[in-house]
Every structure is written in C-alpha cells, then in structure tokens.
Tab-separated table of C-alpha atoms in Angstrom:
chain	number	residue	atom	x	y	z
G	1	UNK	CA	-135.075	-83.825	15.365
G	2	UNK	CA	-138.409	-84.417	13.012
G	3	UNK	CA	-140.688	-85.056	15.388
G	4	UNK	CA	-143.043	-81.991	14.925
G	5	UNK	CA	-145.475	-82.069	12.344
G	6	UNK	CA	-146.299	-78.655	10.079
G	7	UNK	CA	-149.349	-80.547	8.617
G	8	UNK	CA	-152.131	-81.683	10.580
G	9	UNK	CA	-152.659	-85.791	9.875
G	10	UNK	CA	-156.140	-85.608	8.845
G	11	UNK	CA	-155.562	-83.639	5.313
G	12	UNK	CA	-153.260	-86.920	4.677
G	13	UNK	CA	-155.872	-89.109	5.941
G	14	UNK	CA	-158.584	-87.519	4.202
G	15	UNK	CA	-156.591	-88.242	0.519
G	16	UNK	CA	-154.658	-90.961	0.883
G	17	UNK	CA	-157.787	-93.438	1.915
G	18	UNK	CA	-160.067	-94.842	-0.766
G	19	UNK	CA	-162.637	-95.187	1.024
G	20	UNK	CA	-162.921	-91.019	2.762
G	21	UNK	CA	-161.825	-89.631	-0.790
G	22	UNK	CA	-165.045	-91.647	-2.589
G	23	UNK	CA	-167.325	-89.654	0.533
G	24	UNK	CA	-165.920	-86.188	-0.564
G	25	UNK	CA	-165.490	-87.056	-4.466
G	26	UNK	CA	-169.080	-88.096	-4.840
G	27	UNK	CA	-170.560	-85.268	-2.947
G	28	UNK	CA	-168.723	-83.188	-5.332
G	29	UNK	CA	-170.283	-84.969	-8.263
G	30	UNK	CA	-173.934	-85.055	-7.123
G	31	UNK	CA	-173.761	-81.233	-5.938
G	32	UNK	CA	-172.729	-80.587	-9.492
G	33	UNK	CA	-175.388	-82.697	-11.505
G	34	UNK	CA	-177.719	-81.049	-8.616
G	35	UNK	CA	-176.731	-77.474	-9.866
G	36	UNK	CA	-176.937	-78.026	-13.120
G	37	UNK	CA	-180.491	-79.033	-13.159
G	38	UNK	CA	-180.133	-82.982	-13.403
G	39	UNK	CA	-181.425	-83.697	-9.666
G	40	UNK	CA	-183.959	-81.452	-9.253
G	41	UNK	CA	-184.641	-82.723	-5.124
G	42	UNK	CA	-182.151	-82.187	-1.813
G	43	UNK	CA	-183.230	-85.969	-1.409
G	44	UNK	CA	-181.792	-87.045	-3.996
G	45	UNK	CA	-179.074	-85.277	-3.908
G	46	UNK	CA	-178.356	-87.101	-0.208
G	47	UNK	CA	-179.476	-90.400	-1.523
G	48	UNK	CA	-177.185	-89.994	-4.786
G	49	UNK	CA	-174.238	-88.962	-2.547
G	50	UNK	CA	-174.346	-91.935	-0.535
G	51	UNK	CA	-175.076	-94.655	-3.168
G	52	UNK	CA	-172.533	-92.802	-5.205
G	53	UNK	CA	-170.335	-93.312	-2.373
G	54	UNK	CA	-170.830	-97.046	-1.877
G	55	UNK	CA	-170.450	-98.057	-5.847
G	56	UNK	CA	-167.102	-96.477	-5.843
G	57	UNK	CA	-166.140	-98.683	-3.338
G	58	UNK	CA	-167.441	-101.393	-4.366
G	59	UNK	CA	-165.482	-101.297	-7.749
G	60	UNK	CA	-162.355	-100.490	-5.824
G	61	UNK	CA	-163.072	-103.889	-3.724
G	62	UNK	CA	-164.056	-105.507	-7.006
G	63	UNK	CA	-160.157	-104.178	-8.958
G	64	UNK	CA	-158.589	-105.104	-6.084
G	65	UNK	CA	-159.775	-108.331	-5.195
C-alpha cells in the first residue's frame, strides 16, 4: 500500500534544495542577460553562472545563520 512512487525523486530533489535550485536559477539568469546582449562572451556566461551560483548561497548561509 504506497510504496510505489509515480514521480521520480530527483524532480523533488532538484526543487526542494537551496543549494541545486541556485545552479539551475542562475544559469537561467546569465543565459538571459547573455541573450539579450549584456554578456557578450560564452566565458562569461560560464564564469557568471557559477559565481552567480555561489553568491546565492552565500546569502542563504548568511539569512540563515
């Protein structure tokens, strides 16, 4: 009774964690400012999705602390 699962885990995973929904968020946001002309380089676009990445977590350590 209940014990199969319709829904694979890693959807659940994917938004209910901080941390992996800052990853996708960001890279949303950079490809965005990178389409619309504001980073003009695929470099930058990997270095903003990263650093984007890490500040988000680091002022969701910062609230929660």
């Amino acid at each position: 009774e209940g014990t199969g699962q319709l829904v694979p885990r890693w959807p659940v995973e994917l938004t209910n964690c901080f941390w992996c929904a800052s990853v996708w968020t960001s890279f949303a946001a950079v490809l965005a400012a990178h389409f619309s002309g504001l980073l003009p380089s695929w470099q930058l676009v990997g270095c903003g999705w990263l650093a984007s990445s890490a500040a988000a977590g680091l002022l969701y350590s910062l609230v929660e602390a």
